[in-house]
Short mmCIF file of C-alpha atoms in Angstrom, two decimals:
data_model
loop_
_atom_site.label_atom_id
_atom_site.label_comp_id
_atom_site.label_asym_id
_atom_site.label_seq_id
_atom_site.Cartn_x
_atom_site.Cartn_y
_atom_site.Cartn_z
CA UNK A 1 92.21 154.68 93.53
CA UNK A 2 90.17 152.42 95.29
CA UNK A 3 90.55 149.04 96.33
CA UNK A 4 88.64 147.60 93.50
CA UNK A 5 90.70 149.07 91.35
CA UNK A 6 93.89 147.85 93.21
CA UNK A 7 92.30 144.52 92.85
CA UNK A 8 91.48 144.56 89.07
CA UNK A 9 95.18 146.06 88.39
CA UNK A 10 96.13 143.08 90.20
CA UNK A 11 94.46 140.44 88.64
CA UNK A 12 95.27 141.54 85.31
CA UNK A 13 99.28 141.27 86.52
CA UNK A 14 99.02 138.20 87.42
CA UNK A 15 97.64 136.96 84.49
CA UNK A 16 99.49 138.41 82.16
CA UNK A 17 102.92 137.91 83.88
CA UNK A 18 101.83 134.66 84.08
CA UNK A 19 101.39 134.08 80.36
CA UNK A 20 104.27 135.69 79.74
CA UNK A 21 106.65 133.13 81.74
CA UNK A 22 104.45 130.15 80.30
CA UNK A 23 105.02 131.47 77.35
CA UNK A 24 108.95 132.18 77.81
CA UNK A 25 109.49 128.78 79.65
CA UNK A 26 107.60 126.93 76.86
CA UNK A 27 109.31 128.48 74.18
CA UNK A 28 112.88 127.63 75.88
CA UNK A 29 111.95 124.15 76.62
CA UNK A 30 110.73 123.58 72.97
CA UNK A 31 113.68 125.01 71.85
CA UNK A 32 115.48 123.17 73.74
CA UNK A 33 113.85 119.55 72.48
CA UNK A 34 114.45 120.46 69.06
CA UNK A 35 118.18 120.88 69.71
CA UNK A 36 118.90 117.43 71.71
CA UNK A 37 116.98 115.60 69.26
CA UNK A 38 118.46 116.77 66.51
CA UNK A 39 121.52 115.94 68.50
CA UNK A 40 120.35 112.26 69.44
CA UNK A 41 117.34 111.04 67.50
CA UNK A 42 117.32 107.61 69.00
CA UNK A 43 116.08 109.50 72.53
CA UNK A 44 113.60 111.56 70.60
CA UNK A 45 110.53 109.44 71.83
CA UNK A 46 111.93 109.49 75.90
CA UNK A 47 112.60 113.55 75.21
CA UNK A 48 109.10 113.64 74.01
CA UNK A 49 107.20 112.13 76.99
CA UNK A 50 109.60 114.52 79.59
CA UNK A 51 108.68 117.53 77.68
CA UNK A 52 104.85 117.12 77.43
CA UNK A 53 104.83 116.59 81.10
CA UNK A 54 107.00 119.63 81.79
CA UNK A 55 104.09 121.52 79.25
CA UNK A 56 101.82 120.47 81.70
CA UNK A 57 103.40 121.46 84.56
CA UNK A 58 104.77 125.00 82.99
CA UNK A 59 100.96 125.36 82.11
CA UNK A 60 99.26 124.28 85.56
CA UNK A 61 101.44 126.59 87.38
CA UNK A 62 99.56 129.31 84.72
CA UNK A 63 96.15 127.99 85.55
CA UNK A 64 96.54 128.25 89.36
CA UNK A 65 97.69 131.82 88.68
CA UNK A 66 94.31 132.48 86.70
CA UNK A 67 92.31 130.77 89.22
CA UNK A 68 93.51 132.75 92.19
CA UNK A 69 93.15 136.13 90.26
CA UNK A 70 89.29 134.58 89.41
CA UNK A 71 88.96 134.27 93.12
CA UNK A 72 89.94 138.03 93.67
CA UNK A 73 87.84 138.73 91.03
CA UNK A 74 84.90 137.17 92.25
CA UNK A 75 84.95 137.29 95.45
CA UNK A 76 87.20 140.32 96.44
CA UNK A 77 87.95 139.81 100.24
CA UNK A 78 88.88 143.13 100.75
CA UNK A 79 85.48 144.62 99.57
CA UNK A 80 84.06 145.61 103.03
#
């Protein structure tokens, strides 16, 4: 195999074991939510606001993933 290939294998890794712990880390923290809320409704709206911005952070972490793979992609540095 050649390095381009090496390359597009790993690209396609780190995307997709990216989505996959977004995904899983997501899923547990929604999970999660659901179950203290239902537990203490009055802190439903502070739960809220601490779980979007862990969403956002679960998911940025996901992005910068993408966007490095993007830059191998792109602009493979170890195309001679």
């Amino acid at each position: 195999m050649t390095n381009v290939a090496f390359v597009a294998l790993a690209c396609g890794l780190i995307i997709g074991l990216g989505a996959i712990g977004a995904c899983i880390g997501i899923g547990l923290m929604g999970g999660k939510y659901l179950e203290a809320s239902a537990r203490q409704p009055e802190l439903m709206n502070v739960l809220q606001t601490k779980m979007f911005l862990l969403a956002g952070l679960i998911d940025a972490a996901f992005l910068i993933g993408v966007g490095i793979a993007m830059l191998f992609a792109f602009s493979n540095p170890f195309v001679g």
